[in-house]
Coordinates of C-alpha atoms in Angstrom, one line a residue:
Chain A
X1 CA 127.7 16.6 138.2
X2 CA 129.4 15.7 135.1
X3 CA 127.3 12.5 135.0
X4 CA 124.2 14.7 136.0
X5 CA 124.3 17.1 133.0
X6 CA 125.7 14.4 130.4
X7 CA 122.2 12.7 131.6
X8 CA 120.4 16.0 130.9
X9 CA 122.2 16.3 127.5
X10 CA 121.5 12.5 126.4
X11 CA 117.9 13.3 126.8
X12 CA 117.9 16.5 125.2
X13 CA 119.4 14.7 122.6
X14 CA 116.3 12.8 121.9
X15 CA 114.0 16.0 122.0
X16 CA 116.0 18.3 120.5
X17 CA 114.2 18.2 116.7
X18 CA 111.3 19.3 118.7
X19 CA 113.2 22.1 120.6
X20 CA 115.1 23.0 118.0
X21 CA 111.6 23.5 116.2
X22 CA 110.3 25.8 119.0
X23 CA 113.5 28.6 118.3
X24 CA 113.1 28.5 114.9
X25 CA 110.0 28.0 113.0
X26 CA 111.9 28.0 109.9
X27 CA 113.4 24.5 110.9
X28 CA 110.2 22.8 112.3
X29 CA 108.4 23.6 109.2
X30 CA 111.5 21.1 107.6
X31 CA 111.1 18.6 110.2
X32 CA 107.6 17.7 110.8
X33 CA 104.6 19.4 109.3
X34 CA 103.7 23.2 109.8
X35 CA 100.0 23.0 110.9
X36 CA 101.1 20.3 113.6
X37 CA 100.8 22.2 117.1
X38 CA 99.1 19.5 119.3
X39 CA 100.1 19.4 122.7
X40 CA 98.0 17.3 125.1
X41 CA 98.6 18.1 128.9
X42 CA 97.7 15.5 131.5
X43 CA 98.4 15.1 134.9
X44 CA 98.1 13.9 138.5
X45 CA 97.6 15.4 142.3
X46 CA 97.3 12.5 145.0
X47 CA 97.4 13.6 148.5
X48 CA 96.9 10.9 151.5
X49 CA 96.5 9.8 154.8
X50 CA 98.4 6.9 156.1
X51 CA 98.1 5.0 159.0
X52 CA 100.9 2.0 159.5
X53 CA 101.2 -0.6 161.9
X54 CA 104.8 -1.5 160.4
X55 CA 108.8 -1.3 161.0
X56 CA 111.0 1.6 159.2
X57 CA 111.4 1.2 155.6
X58 CA 113.2 2.0 152.8
X59 CA 113.6 5.8 153.2
X60 CA 114.0 5.2 157.1
X61 CA 116.9 3.0 156.4
X62 CA 115.0 -0.3 157.3
X63 CA 114.1 -3.4 156.3
X64 CA 110.3 -2.6 156.6
X65 CA 108.5 -3.6 153.8
X66 CA 106.5 -0.4 153.2
X67 CA 108.6 2.5 152.0
X68 CA 108.0 4.5 155.1
X69 CA 106.2 2.0 157.5
X70 CA 107.9 3.5 160.9
X71 CA 106.1 7.0 160.0
X72 CA 102.7 5.6 161.5
X73 CA 100.1 8.1 161.1
X74 CA 100.7 11.2 159.0
X75 CA 98.9 13.1 156.1
X76 CA 101.0 13.4 152.6
X77 CA 101.2 15.3 149.1
X78 CA 101.9 12.0 147.5
X79 CA 103.0 12.9 144.6
X80 CA 101.9 15.6 141.4
X81 CA 103.3 14.9 137.9
X82 CA 102.5 16.7 134.5
X83 CA 102.6 14.8 131.5
X84 CA 103.1 16.2 128.2
X85 CA 102.1 14.6 125.2
X86 CA 103.3 16.5 122.0
X87 CA 102.2 15.5 118.4
X88 CA 105.1 16.2 116.2
X89 CA 103.4 15.7 113.0
X90 CA 101.4 12.5 112.2
X91 CA 104.0 9.7 112.7
X92 CA 105.9 11.4 115.7
X93 CA 105.4 12.4 118.9
X94 CA 106.6 12.7 121.9
X95 CA 105.9 11.8 125.9
X96 CA 107.5 14.0 129.2
X97 CA 106.6 13.1 132.1
X98 CA 107.6 15.4 134.9
X99 CA 106.8 14.6 138.4
X100 CA 106.9 15.9 142.1
X101 CA 106.9 13.5 144.8
X102 CA 107.1 12.7 148.8
X103 CA 110.9 11.8 149.9
X104 CA 112.0 12.2 145.8
X105 CA 116.1 13.1 145.6
X106 CA 115.4 16.1 143.1
X107 CA 112.3 17.5 143.9
X108 CA 111.4 17.9 140.4
X109 CA 112.5 15.3 137.9
X110 CA 111.8 13.8 134.6
X111 CA 110.1 10.7 135.1
X112 CA 110.1 9.5 131.4
X113 CA 111.0 11.1 128.3
X114 CA 110.4 9.6 124.5
X115 CA 109.9 9.9 121.1
X116 CA 107.2 7.7 119.8
X117 CA 107.6 6.8 115.7
X118 CA 104.5 5.1 115.0
X119 CA 103.6 5.5 111.2
X120 CA 100.1 4.5 110.2
X121 CA 99.5 1.4 108.3
X122 CA 97.2 0.1 105.6
X123 CA 98.2 -3.5 105.9
X124 CA 98.0 -6.0 108.4
X125 CA 101.6 -5.3 110.1
X126 CA 102.8 -1.9 111.8
X127 CA 106.0 -1.0 113.0
X128 CA 106.6 1.7 115.7
X129 CA 110.0 2.8 118.3
X130 CA 110.2 4.5 120.9
X131 CA 113.5 6.4 121.9
X132 CA 114.2 8.1 124.9
X133 CA 114.3 7.2 128.6
X134 CA 111.3 4.6 129.4
X135 CA 110.1 2.0 131.8
X136 CA 110.3 -1.4 130.2
X137 CA 107.0 -2.8 129.5
X138 CA 106.6 -5.6 132.7
X139 CA 103.2 -4.1 134.5
X140 CA 99.8 -5.0 133.8
X141 CA 98.6 -3.0 136.1
X142 CA 100.0 0.5 135.8
X143 CA 98.2 2.0 133.0
X144 CA 96.9 5.3 133.7
X145 CA 98.2 8.7 133.4
X146 CA 102.2 8.8 135.4
X147 CA 102.4 5.3 136.0
X148 CA 99.5 5.0 138.2
X149 CA 96.8 1.8 138.2
X150 CA 93.3 1.9 138.3
X151 CA 93.3 -1.1 140.5
X152 CA 95.2 -0.2 143.8
X153 CA 97.5 3.0 145.1
X154 CA 100.2 0.8 146.3
X155 CA 101.7 -1.6 143.3
X156 CA 102.8 -5.1 143.7
X157 CA 105.9 -6.4 144.8
X158 CA 107.0 -6.8 140.6
X159 CA 105.3 -3.3 139.7
X160 CA 107.4 -1.5 142.8
X161 CA 110.6 -3.2 141.8
X162 CA 110.1 -1.9 138.2
X163 CA 109.1 1.5 138.7
X164 CA 112.3 1.8 141.6
X165 CA 115.1 0.3 139.4
X166 CA 113.7 -0.3 135.9
X167 CA 114.2 2.4 133.6
X168 CA 116.2 2.1 130.7
X169 CA 117.9 4.6 127.9
X170 CA 117.7 3.6 124.6
X171 CA 115.1 2.5 121.6
X172 CA 112.4 -0.1 121.7
X173 CA 111.3 -1.5 118.0
X174 CA 108.0 -3.6 117.6
X175 CA 106.6 -5.4 114.7
X176 CA 103.0 -5.9 115.1
X177 CA 100.4 -8.5 113.0
X178 CA 96.8 -7.7 113.4
X179 CA 93.9 -9.6 111.9
X180 CA 91.0 -8.4 110.4
X181 CA 89.0 -9.5 113.5
X182 CA 91.3 -7.5 115.9
X183 CA 93.8 -9.8 117.6
X184 CA 97.3 -8.5 117.7
X185 CA 100.3 -10.5 117.7
X186 CA 103.7 -8.1 118.9
X187 CA 107.3 -8.6 118.9
X188 CA 109.2 -6.0 120.4
X189 CA 112.8 -5.9 121.6
X190 CA 114.8 -2.7 123.3
X191 CA 118.5 -2.3 123.5
X192 CA 119.4 0.5 126.4
X193 CA 121.7 2.0 128.6
X194 CA 122.1 3.2 131.8
X195 CA 120.0 0.3 133.7
X196 CA 123.5 -1.4 135.2
X197 CA 122.9 -1.0 139.1
X198 CA 119.2 -2.6 138.7
X199 CA 119.0 -5.7 140.8
X200 CA 120.9 -3.9 144.4
X201 CA 118.1 -3.4 145.8
X202 CA 116.0 -6.9 145.2
X203 CA 119.4 -8.3 147.0
X204 CA 120.5 -5.9 149.9
X205 CA 116.8 -4.9 150.6
X206 CA 114.8 -7.0 149.1
X207 CA 111.2 -7.0 147.5
X208 CA 109.1 -4.0 148.6
X209 CA 105.4 -2.6 148.3
X210 CA 104.9 0.5 147.6
X211 CA 104.0 3.2 144.5
X212 CA 106.9 5.3 144.2
X213 CA 108.9 5.4 140.9
X214 CA 112.8 6.7 140.4
X215 CA 112.9 9.3 138.7
X216 CA 116.0 10.2 136.1
X217 CA 118.1 11.4 139.0
X218 CA 117.4 9.4 141.7
X219 CA 118.9 7.7 144.4
X220 CA 118.4 5.3 147.0
X221 CA 120.2 5.2 150.6
X222 CA 120.5 1.2 151.3
X223 CA 120.1 -0.4 154.5
X224 CA 122.2 0.6 157.4
X225 CA 123.6 -1.6 159.8
X226 CA 123.8 -4.9 157.5
X227 CA 127.7 -4.5 157.1
X228 CA 127.3 -4.0 153.3
X229 CA 130.1 -1.8 153.0
X230 CA 131.9 -4.0 155.4
X231 CA 132.1 -6.6 152.2
X232 CA 132.6 -3.9 149.7
X233 CA 134.1 -1.1 150.9
X234 CA 134.0 0.5 147.6
X235 CA 130.3 0.7 147.3
X236 CA 128.5 3.8 148.0
X237 CA 125.8 4.2 150.8
X238 CA 123.5 5.3 148.1
X239 CA 122.7 3.2 145.0
X240 CA 121.8 5.2 142.0
X241 CA 119.5 3.2 139.8
X242 CA 119.9 5.5 136.2
X243 CA 123.9 5.2 135.7
X244 CA 125.8 3.3 133.2
X245 CA 128.8 1.8 134.6
X246 CA 130.6 -0.6 132.4
X247 CA 129.6 0.6 129.0
X248 CA 127.9 -2.7 127.8
X249 CA 124.4 -2.2 126.5
X250 CA 121.5 -4.6 127.6
X251 CA 118.6 -5.3 126.4
X252 CA 114.9 -7.1 126.5
X253 CA 112.8 -8.5 124.0
X254 CA 109.3 -10.1 124.0
X255 CA 106.0 -11.2 122.7
X256 CA 102.1 -9.6 122.9
X257 CA 99.6 -11.2 122.2
X258 CA 95.7 -9.4 122.5
X259 CA 92.4 -9.5 122.1
X260 CA 91.3 -6.2 122.8
X261 CA 88.4 -6.4 125.8
X262 CA 89.0 -10.1 125.9
X263 CA 92.9 -11.1 126.9
X264 CA 96.2 -10.1 127.0
X265 CA 99.0 -12.1 127.6
X266 CA 102.9 -10.7 127.4
X267 CA 106.3 -12.4 128.1
X268 CA 109.4 -10.6 127.8
X269 CA 113.0 -11.5 128.7
X270 CA 115.4 -8.8 130.6
X271 CA 119.6 -9.0 130.6
X272 CA 121.6 -5.5 131.4
X273 CA 124.4 -7.8 130.4
X274 CA 126.2 -6.3 132.9
X275 CA 130.0 -6.5 133.9
X276 CA 129.4 -8.1 137.7
X277 CA 133.0 -6.5 138.0
X278 CA 132.8 -3.3 137.0
X279 CA 132.6 -0.1 139.3
X280 CA 132.3 3.8 139.1
X281 CA 131.7 6.3 141.5
X282 CA 130.9 3.8 144.2
X283 CA 128.2 1.9 141.7
X284 CA 128.8 -1.5 141.5
X285 CA 127.6 -2.9 137.9
X286 CA 124.9 -5.4 138.4
X287 CA 124.3 -8.5 136.3
X288 CA 120.8 -8.8 136.1
X289 CA 118.3 -11.2 134.3
X290 CA 114.5 -11.8 134.2
X291 CA 111.7 -13.3 132.6
X292 CA 108.1 -11.5 133.1
X293 CA 104.9 -13.1 132.5
X294 CA 101.9 -10.8 132.7
X295 CA 98.2 -11.9 131.9
X296 CA 94.8 -10.1 132.0
X297 CA 91.6 -11.9 131.2
X298 CA 88.3 -10.0 131.0
X299 CA 85.6 -11.9 132.9
X300 CA 81.5 -11.7 132.5
X301 CA 80.3 -8.9 134.4
X302 CA 83.0 -6.3 134.4
X303 CA 85.4 -8.9 135.9
X304 CA 89.0 -8.7 135.1
X305 CA 91.6 -10.8 136.4
X306 CA 95.4 -9.9 136.2
X307 CA 98.6 -12.4 137.3
X308 CA 102.2 -11.5 136.7
X309 CA 105.3 -13.1 137.4
X310 CA 108.6 -12.4 137.6
X311 CA 111.8 -14.7 138.1
X312 CA 115.7 -13.7 137.6
X313 CA 118.9 -13.8 138.9
X314 CA 121.1 -11.1 140.0
X315 CA 124.9 -10.9 141.0
X316 CA 127.7 -8.9 141.6
X317 CA 131.5 -9.0 142.4
X318 CA 134.3 -11.0 142.1
X319 CA 133.9 -14.8 141.1
X320 CA 135.9 -16.8 143.5
X321 CA 135.3 -20.9 142.5
X322 CA 132.2 -20.5 141.0
X323 CA 130.6 -18.3 143.4
X324 CA 130.0 -14.3 143.1
X325 CA 130.1 -12.0 146.0
X326 CA 126.7 -11.1 145.7
X327 CA 123.9 -14.0 143.6
X328 CA 120.8 -13.8 144.7
X329 CA 117.4 -15.6 142.4
X330 CA 114.3 -13.8 142.8
X331 CA 110.9 -14.6 142.0
X332 CA 107.2 -13.0 142.7
X333 CA 103.9 -13.6 141.5
X334 CA 100.6 -11.6 142.1
X335 CA 97.0 -12.2 141.4
X336 CA 94.3 -9.4 140.9
X337 CA 91.0 -9.4 139.9
X338 CA 89.1 -6.1 140.6
X339 CA 85.0 -5.5 139.5
X340 CA 84.3 -2.3 137.8
X341 CA 80.7 -0.8 139.0
X342 CA 79.7 2.3 137.0
X343 CA 82.3 4.6 138.5
X344 CA 83.0 2.7 141.4
X345 CA 85.9 -0.4 141.4
X346 CA 87.2 -2.9 143.8
X347 CA 89.8 -4.7 144.0
X348 CA 91.7 -7.6 145.7
X349 CA 95.4 -8.5 144.8
X350 CA 97.5 -11.8 146.6
X351 CA 100.9 -11.8 146.3
X352 CA 104.0 -13.9 146.8
X353 CA 107.6 -13.0 146.4
X354 CA 111.0 -14.3 147.6
X355 CA 114.9 -14.1 147.3
X356 CA 117.3 -16.5 147.7
X357 CA 121.4 -16.3 147.7
X358 CA 124.2 -18.6 146.3
X359 CA 126.8 -16.7 146.9
X360 CA 130.4 -16.8 149.1
X361 CA 129.2 -13.8 151.5
X362 CA 127.3 -15.5 154.0
X363 CA 127.6 -12.7 156.2
X364 CA 125.9 -10.9 153.5
X365 CA 122.4 -12.7 154.6
X366 CA 119.9 -11.4 151.7
X367 CA 117.4 -14.5 150.9
X368 CA 113.6 -13.7 152.3
X369 CA 110.3 -15.2 151.6
X370 CA 106.5 -13.5 151.8
X371 CA 103.6 -12.7 150.8
X372 CA 100.8 -10.1 150.4
X373 CA 97.2 -8.7 150.7
X374 CA 95.7 -5.4 148.6
X375 CA 92.2 -4.4 148.6
X376 CA 91.3 -1.5 147.4
X377 CA 87.7 0.6 146.8
X378 CA 87.6 3.6 144.7
X379 CA 85.3 5.9 143.4
X380 CA 85.7 8.3 140.4
X381 CA 83.5 11.4 140.2
X382 CA 83.4 13.1 136.8
X383 CA 86.2 11.4 135.4
X384 CA 88.3 12.8 137.5
X385 CA 88.0 12.9 141.4
X386 CA 89.2 9.7 143.0
X387 CA 88.5 8.3 146.7
X388 CA 90.8 5.5 147.4
X389 CA 90.6 3.0 150.7
X390 CA 93.3 0.8 150.8
X391 CA 94.2 -2.2 152.9
X392 CA 97.9 -3.7 152.3
X393 CA 99.3 -6.5 154.9
X394 CA 102.7 -8.1 154.2
X395 CA 103.9 -10.9 156.2
X396 CA 107.5 -11.6 155.3
X397 CA 110.4 -13.3 156.6
X398 CA 114.4 -11.9 156.3
X399 CA 117.5 -13.3 157.7
X400 CA 119.4 -10.0 157.4
X401 CA 116.6 -7.7 159.9
X402 CA 118.9 -9.7 163.1
X403 CA 121.5 -7.0 162.6
X404 CA 118.5 -4.5 163.0
X405 CA 117.6 -6.0 166.1
X406 CA 114.4 -7.4 164.7
X407 CA 112.8 -10.5 164.5
X408 CA 113.2 -12.1 161.1
X409 CA 109.6 -12.5 160.7
X410 CA 107.4 -9.3 160.4
X411 CA 103.6 -8.5 159.8
X412 CA 103.0 -4.9 159.2
X413 CA 99.7 -3.3 157.8
X414 CA 99.5 -0.1 155.8
X415 CA 95.8 1.6 155.7
X416 CA 95.5 4.9 153.1
X417 CA 92.8 6.7 152.2
X418 CA 94.0 8.8 148.7
X419 CA 92.3 11.7 146.5
X420 CA 94.1 12.0 143.5
X421 CA 92.6 14.6 140.9
X422 CA 93.8 13.6 136.8
X423 CA 93.6 16.0 134.5
Chain B
X1 CA 76.0 -14.2 103.9
X2 CA 75.5 -17.3 102.4
X3 CA 73.2 -17.6 100.0
X4 CA 70.7 -20.6 100.9
X5 CA 68.6 -20.9 97.9
X6 CA 65.6 -23.7 97.9
X7 CA 63.7 -25.0 94.9
X8 CA 60.5 -23.9 96.5
X9 CA 61.5 -20.5 97.1
X10 CA 62.8 -20.0 93.3
X11 CA 59.4 -21.2 92.3
X12 CA 57.4 -19.1 94.3
X13 CA 59.7 -16.0 93.3
X14 CA 59.0 -16.6 90.2
X15 CA 54.8 -16.6 90.8
X16 CA 55.8 -13.6 92.2
X17 CA 57.4 -11.8 89.4
X18 CA 54.0 -12.2 87.4
X19 CA 52.7 -9.7 89.7
X20 CA 52.7 -6.1 90.1
X21 CA 55.6 -4.4 92.4
X22 CA 53.7 -2.9 95.6
X23 CA 55.7 -1.6 98.6
X24 CA 55.0 -3.2 101.9
X25 CA 56.5 -2.7 104.9
X26 CA 58.8 -5.1 106.9
X27 CA 59.6 -4.1 110.6
X28 CA 61.1 -6.1 113.5
X29 CA 62.7 -5.8 116.7
X30 CA 66.0 -7.1 118.0
X31 CA 66.8 -8.0 121.7
X32 CA 69.9 -9.3 122.8
X33 CA 69.9 -10.8 126.9
X34 CA 66.2 -9.4 127.1
X35 CA 67.7 -5.9 126.1
X36 CA 66.7 -3.7 122.9
X37 CA 70.0 -3.8 120.5
X38 CA 70.7 -0.7 118.7
X39 CA 72.9 -0.6 115.5
X40 CA 72.1 -4.0 114.2
X41 CA 72.0 -4.2 110.4
X42 CA 69.4 -5.4 108.4
X43 CA 70.1 -6.0 104.9
X44 CA 67.0 -7.7 102.8
X45 CA 69.0 -8.9 99.7
X46 CA 65.8 -9.3 96.5
X47 CA 65.9 -13.0 95.9
X48 CA 64.3 -12.9 92.4
X49 CA 66.5 -11.5 88.8
X50 CA 63.6 -8.8 88.4
X51 CA 65.5 -5.8 88.2
X52 CA 63.2 -3.5 89.6
X53 CA 64.1 -5.5 93.0
X54 CA 67.4 -4.8 92.4
X55 CA 67.6 -1.5 91.3
X56 CA 69.9 0.9 93.2
X57 CA 68.1 3.6 94.9
X58 CA 68.2 7.0 92.9
X59 CA 71.8 8.7 92.5
X60 CA 74.4 8.3 94.1
X61 CA 74.4 9.8 97.7
X62 CA 77.3 11.1 100.2
X63 CA 77.8 10.1 103.4
X64 CA 79.4 11.4 106.5
X65 CA 81.1 9.6 109.3
X66 CA 82.1 12.4 112.0
X67 CA 85.2 12.1 114.6
X68 CA 83.7 13.9 117.9
X69 CA 84.3 13.3 121.0
X70 CA 87.1 10.9 119.6
X71 CA 85.1 8.3 118.7
X72 CA 83.2 7.2 115.1
X73 CA 79.9 8.5 114.7
X74 CA 77.7 6.5 113.4
X75 CA 79.7 3.5 115.1
X76 CA 78.8 1.7 112.3
X77 CA 77.5 2.9 108.6
X78 CA 76.1 1.1 106.1
X79 CA 76.1 2.0 102.5
X80 CA 75.9 1.0 98.8
X81 CA 79.0 0.4 96.8
X82 CA 80.2 3.7 95.3
X83 CA 79.2 5.4 98.4
X84 CA 81.6 8.4 98.9
X85 CA 81.6 9.0 102.5
X86 CA 83.2 12.5 103.9
X87 CA 85.1 12.1 107.2
X88 CA 84.1 15.5 109.0
X89 CA 86.6 15.9 112.3
X90 CA 84.5 17.7 115.2
X91 CA 86.9 17.9 117.6
X92 CA 90.0 20.5 118.2
X93 CA 92.8 17.5 118.0
X94 CA 94.0 15.7 115.1
X95 CA 92.3 12.4 114.1
X96 CA 94.2 10.1 111.7
X97 CA 92.0 7.5 110.5
X98 CA 93.1 4.1 108.5
X99 CA 91.8 0.9 107.7
X100 CA 93.2 -2.2 106.1
X101 CA 90.0 -4.4 105.4
X102 CA 90.3 -5.9 102.1
X103 CA 87.1 -4.3 100.9
X104 CA 88.9 -0.9 101.7
X105 CA 92.5 -0.4 102.5
X106 CA 92.9 3.7 102.9
X107 CA 94.5 6.7 105.5
X108 CA 93.1 9.8 106.1
X109 CA 94.7 13.0 108.1
X110 CA 92.3 14.8 109.7
X111 CA 92.5 18.6 110.8
X112 CA 89.5 20.2 112.3
X113 CA 87.0 20.4 109.5
X114 CA 85.9 18.6 106.4
X115 CA 88.2 17.7 104.0
X116 CA 87.4 18.4 100.7
X117 CA 87.8 14.6 99.3
X118 CA 85.6 12.0 100.3
X119 CA 86.4 8.3 99.9
X120 CA 84.8 6.5 97.8
X121 CA 83.7 3.0 99.5
X122 CA 83.6 0.4 96.0
X123 CA 83.5 -3.2 96.8
X124 CA 81.1 -4.3 98.9
X125 CA 82.5 -5.9 102.5
X126 CA 83.0 -5.1 106.0
X127 CA 85.7 -2.4 106.7
X128 CA 86.9 -2.0 110.5
X129 CA 87.9 1.5 111.3
X130 CA 90.9 2.5 113.2
X131 CA 92.4 5.6 114.4
X132 CA 96.3 5.9 114.6
X133 CA 96.6 8.5 117.6
X134 CA 93.9 7.1 119.6
X135 CA 94.3 3.2 119.7
X136 CA 90.4 2.8 121.4
X137 CA 88.4 4.5 118.5
X138 CA 87.0 1.9 116.5
X139 CA 84.1 2.0 113.5
X140 CA 82.7 -0.1 110.9
X141 CA 81.5 0.6 107.6
X142 CA 79.8 -2.1 105.8
X143 CA 79.2 -2.0 102.2
X144 CA 76.3 -3.6 100.9
X145 CA 75.1 -4.6 97.5
X146 CA 71.4 -4.8 98.4
X147 CA 69.6 -1.5 97.8
X148 CA 67.2 -2.4 100.9
X149 CA 69.2 -2.0 104.4
X150 CA 68.4 -0.2 107.4
X151 CA 69.2 -0.1 111.1
X152 CA 67.9 -1.0 114.6
X153 CA 67.2 2.4 116.8
X154 CA 68.1 3.0 120.2
X155 CA 65.1 0.5 121.4
X156 CA 65.9 -1.7 119.0
X157 CA 63.1 -1.5 116.2
X158 CA 64.0 -1.5 112.3
X159 CA 61.3 -0.7 109.7
X160 CA 62.0 -1.2 105.6
X161 CA 59.8 -0.3 103.1
X162 CA 60.3 -2.8 100.0
X163 CA 58.1 -4.3 96.9
X164 CA 56.7 -7.3 97.7
X165 CA 58.5 -10.3 97.2
X166 CA 61.0 -13.0 97.9
X167 CA 64.0 -11.3 100.0
X168 CA 67.1 -13.3 102.1
X169 CA 66.5 -11.3 105.7
X170 CA 70.0 -11.3 107.3
X171 CA 71.3 -9.4 110.5
X172 CA 74.6 -8.6 111.5
X173 CA 76.2 -6.6 114.4
X174 CA 79.9 -6.3 114.8
X175 CA 79.5 -7.7 118.9
X176 CA 77.3 -10.5 117.9
X177 CA 79.2 -13.7 119.8
X178 CA 79.3 -16.3 116.7
X179 CA 78.7 -13.9 113.9
X180 CA 78.0 -16.9 111.2
X181 CA 75.1 -18.1 113.3
X182 CA 73.1 -14.6 113.0
X183 CA 69.7 -14.6 111.9
X184 CA 69.9 -15.4 107.8
X185 CA 66.9 -16.5 106.7
X186 CA 64.5 -16.5 103.8
X187 CA 61.4 -14.6 103.4
X188 CA 58.5 -14.1 101.2
X189 CA 57.5 -10.5 102.3
X190 CA 53.7 -10.0 100.6
X191 CA 52.1 -8.0 103.4
X192 CA 53.4 -6.1 106.4
X193 CA 55.1 -8.3 109.1
X194 CA 56.5 -7.8 112.1
X195 CA 59.9 -10.2 113.1
X196 CA 61.8 -10.4 116.5
X197 CA 65.1 -11.8 116.6
X198 CA 67.5 -12.0 119.4
X199 CA 71.5 -12.0 119.4
X200 CA 73.9 -13.5 121.6
X201 CA 76.7 -10.8 122.2
X202 CA 80.6 -11.3 123.5
X203 CA 80.6 -10.8 127.2
X204 CA 83.4 -7.6 126.6
X205 CA 83.2 -5.8 123.6
X206 CA 85.0 -3.2 122.2
X207 CA 83.2 0.0 122.3
X208 CA 84.9 2.6 120.6
X209 CA 84.1 5.2 122.8
X210 CA 86.9 6.6 125.1
X211 CA 87.7 5.5 128.4
X212 CA 85.2 6.4 131.0
X213 CA 88.1 8.1 133.7
X214 CA 91.0 10.6 132.9
X215 CA 92.9 8.5 134.2
X216 CA 92.8 5.8 131.4
X217 CA 92.5 8.6 128.6
X218 CA 95.9 9.8 130.1
X219 CA 97.6 7.2 129.0
X220 CA 98.0 7.0 125.1
X221 CA 99.3 3.6 123.7
X222 CA 102.9 4.1 125.0
X223 CA 103.7 0.2 124.5

């Protein structure tokens, strides 16, 4: 409970100038431009019908690749989100995303909350920063309201993991050089805390494909019957994605090259600098490092090509004779092509994913490989009503499924019809 | 816009200068990929040194470049040097207009309504406009020294009355595939003429308009 409160206090601290401003108009005038009261409220309502032919997924303590694949046919209120953007003055703004989602640990919770400082520049160089709780800029697809994608309902394996386990509490800064022709070169870097458990899901559950983003107070149940707590009795049965365990901050840094409406290339290196032996309240600190590449190319006739790649390593526990208790390499690559036809969009994404292992706990089998295909068609009416039809097929092979008396190789399908309202 | 005067045209223009000046209409149409192309800037630069040809048109005029529906209206504004441009804001939200183009570096904070002070554009050149709050907003101000300029309408048509003489006719559009190869020709204009041009545009163009769905508009550059 204490850590929960301290987390809220941490978030509020970033917003305190604004909070103070609301309480006292005098201090508001001192801190920010008094004429400013620019609120911008956006949001999302996402209702779905799903039919799956697949194994139980993460929220059913299974090793299926969908989130709740064991639930064959159902209607659900998948998500409702509010995004409040407030301009505090000409240079400062804040973004607060509050959401409800199906099977969310805390029914209504913060997904992102940060302050942005972006002063105007009348030279080719521009500087900006953001402070608070935010998702690192890995995804090239989740660019819509409340981290939704215009291309698909189901996120790619890479972006699913980003939504689940990568959220940082800290500061990100960038320096951007822009030519008169509009080309942009941007260098960015961030220092952060509260991302020490990132990697645990990739190791013990493996890659997954869905569209659930974790929230401030979230927790995920780890797969059962794999003997995780036999090997590591101090590990809790759940993982909390946004806790600080070892007291050591992590960092990420990267470069983005952008020609608007032509292409965008981004490379990012992430290292949470976790101490693999640190443990607090049943949560181990994992040392997780990866490279992320993203490419978006606009093609003729309103086609767009997006590719992402990720390769990294996550380690945890004691090191004995050069080997860690858990040590998994992970990689994935996705290729998406999408065509816009007026208010309709058609997208296909194919992706590969894999983990391997090199540790001294051979009974803890975490290697897997697989590939997935997602086909989406959507129609947006009056800019706000979006109807989606989507099919996803995943073919994966994971050794640890033998513990659940399953075939190691599984082919899983998910059909979805969604109505999404954006406002 | 490169000057490419030939001796022949210089002689021709010398002969013309002896005649009285009278207005003729030069008109044309610009296409791209078979479709009419609006907003193309057409400038006519007099090639003779007759002060009557190069005189700027009357007293200074002030212009408006509006912020409406989170876009710059017009998308492209052509003005002579020294023009004062007002930046009214017709939206209910603030805009923060800026430019770092060499021809004019400035920033202006826009609340609703029209600010009292215009921005004066003294130097010829191209000024690209952006908004620090709405990253997609994009507009252009072209400051041209010649008093003879116009733009194509929605049907790609343009028309201008000029004194008879020799002119360098140039076309400009921000989305031209290769701006250096745009039609830039010398014309001896003695009678009404109609010109036809075609411009190749980039496959993908930044329109300066907001994204066409609320899903994408809700995203204000977070990164």
